[in-house]
Amino acid sequence: MVTFRSGWKQTGDPTTYAWDAHTYEASSDPTVLDRCNGRVGPDGTYRYHATATFPYILGCYAGTPAENAGDDGGGGGGGPGGGGPGGRPPPPGGAP
């Protein structure tokens, strides 16, 4: 079994707004996930992972929805991408 790890590192006070207390560090290590807490699997599809450290679940959405997404009940795909402004989600309760 492979254990994937978040690429987000704590760089500030974790008792404040969590997204301000962590910085993403890209890695060439294949067990380190992208900034959305996902990766492209061996079959070429993109997948999100839950981790034991921040951000625990997906950090942003990756890829672009297809015109027929959901028509056949199959999964989407796509590669890493987007998120909120600056690559992170907006703060709770409003725009950044």
Short mmCIF file of C-alpha atoms in Angstrom, two decimals:
data_model
loop_
_atom_site.label_atom_id
_atom_site.label_comp_id
_atom_site.label_asym_id
_atom_site.label_seq_id
_atom_site.Cartn_x
_atom_site.Cartn_y
_atom_site.Cartn_z
CA MET A 1 0.00 0.00 0.00
CA VAL A 2 1.25 3.48 -0.87
CA THR A 3 0.67 6.32 1.57
CA PHE A 4 0.32 9.67 -0.16
CA ARG A 5 1.30 12.85 1.64
CA SER A 6 0.11 16.41 1.43
CA GLY A 7 2.54 18.96 -0.03
CA TRP A 8 1.20 21.64 2.32
CA LYS A 9 3.62 22.63 5.09
CA GLN A 10 2.75 24.51 8.27
CA THR A 11 4.41 27.92 8.11
CA GLY A 12 2.34 29.90 10.59
CA ASP A 13 0.08 29.72 13.61
CA PRO A 14 -2.38 26.84 13.05
CA THR A 15 -4.88 28.37 15.48
CA THR A 16 -5.56 31.15 12.97
CA TYR A 17 -7.06 30.81 9.47
CA ALA A 18 -5.56 27.49 8.34
CA TRP A 19 -4.97 28.53 4.71
CA ASP A 20 -2.81 31.43 5.93
CA ALA A 21 -0.82 29.12 8.21
CA HIS A 22 0.23 26.68 5.45
CA THR A 23 2.25 26.96 2.25
CA TYR A 24 2.29 24.47 -0.61
CA GLU A 25 5.70 23.08 -1.56
CA ALA A 26 5.83 21.18 -4.85
CA SER A 27 7.86 17.99 -4.88
CA SER A 28 9.14 15.51 -7.43
CA ASP A 29 8.37 12.72 -4.93
CA PRO A 30 5.48 10.73 -6.46
CA THR A 31 3.92 10.20 -3.02
CA VAL A 32 3.48 13.96 -2.46
CA LEU A 33 0.10 15.22 -3.67
CA ASP A 34 -0.51 18.41 -5.65
CA ARG A 35 -1.94 21.61 -4.17
CA CYS A 36 -5.50 20.25 -4.52
CA ASN A 37 -4.52 17.12 -2.52
CA GLY A 38 -4.80 14.99 -5.64
CA ARG A 39 -2.77 13.34 -8.37
CA VAL A 40 -3.09 11.64 -11.75
CA GLY A 41 -3.38 7.88 -11.26
CA PRO A 42 -1.77 5.13 -13.32
CA ASP A 43 -4.86 4.96 -15.56
CA GLY A 44 -4.57 8.67 -16.42
CA THR A 45 -7.53 9.87 -14.36
CA TYR A 46 -7.25 12.56 -11.72
CA ARG A 47 -8.16 11.62 -8.15
CA TYR A 48 -8.33 13.39 -4.81
CA HIS A 49 -6.97 11.87 -1.59
CA ALA A 50 -7.68 12.35 2.10
CA THR A 51 -4.56 12.83 4.22
CA ALA A 52 -3.71 12.80 7.92
CA THR A 53 -2.40 16.38 7.69
CA PHE A 54 -3.64 19.71 6.30
CA PRO A 55 -5.73 20.12 4.16
CA TYR A 56 -7.05 16.62 5.09
CA ILE A 57 -9.47 16.54 2.13
CA LEU A 58 -9.38 18.28 -1.25
CA GLY A 59 -7.83 21.73 -1.17
CA CYS A 60 -9.29 22.96 -4.47
CA TYR A 61 -10.87 21.53 -7.59
CA ALA A 62 -8.72 20.38 -10.48
CA GLY A 63 -9.49 19.92 -14.16
CA THR A 64 -12.25 21.20 -16.39
CA PRO A 65 -15.74 19.67 -16.46
CA ALA A 66 -16.68 18.02 -19.75
CA GLU A 67 -19.85 18.93 -21.65
CA ASN A 68 -21.25 15.44 -21.03
CA ALA A 69 -19.98 15.06 -17.46
CA GLY A 70 -22.36 12.84 -15.54
CA ASP A 71 -24.24 11.58 -18.62
CA ASP A 72 -22.81 8.07 -18.39
CA GLY A 73 -22.36 7.85 -14.65
CA GLY A 74 -18.59 7.65 -15.09
CA GLY A 75 -15.97 9.79 -13.43
CA GLY A 76 -14.48 12.94 -14.85
CA GLY A 77 -10.75 13.19 -15.19
CA GLY A 78 -8.48 16.04 -15.96
CA GLY A 79 -5.28 17.25 -14.46
CA PRO A 80 -4.30 19.54 -11.63
CA GLY A 81 -5.46 23.11 -11.69
CA GLY A 82 -7.44 25.94 -10.21
CA GLY A 83 -8.80 26.76 -6.86
CA GLY A 84 -9.72 30.13 -5.47
CA PRO A 85 -7.82 33.38 -5.94
CA GLY A 86 -4.13 32.75 -5.33
CA GLY A 87 -4.76 29.00 -5.59
CA ARG A 88 -6.66 28.76 -2.33
CA PRO A 89 -10.33 28.75 -1.38
CA PRO A 90 -11.94 31.96 -0.10
CA PRO A 91 -12.19 32.47 3.67
CA PRO A 92 -15.32 31.23 5.42
CA GLY A 93 -18.29 33.51 5.04
CA GLY A 94 -17.17 35.59 2.10
CA ALA A 95 -14.90 36.59 -0.70
CA PRO A 96 -11.21 37.26 -0.07
#
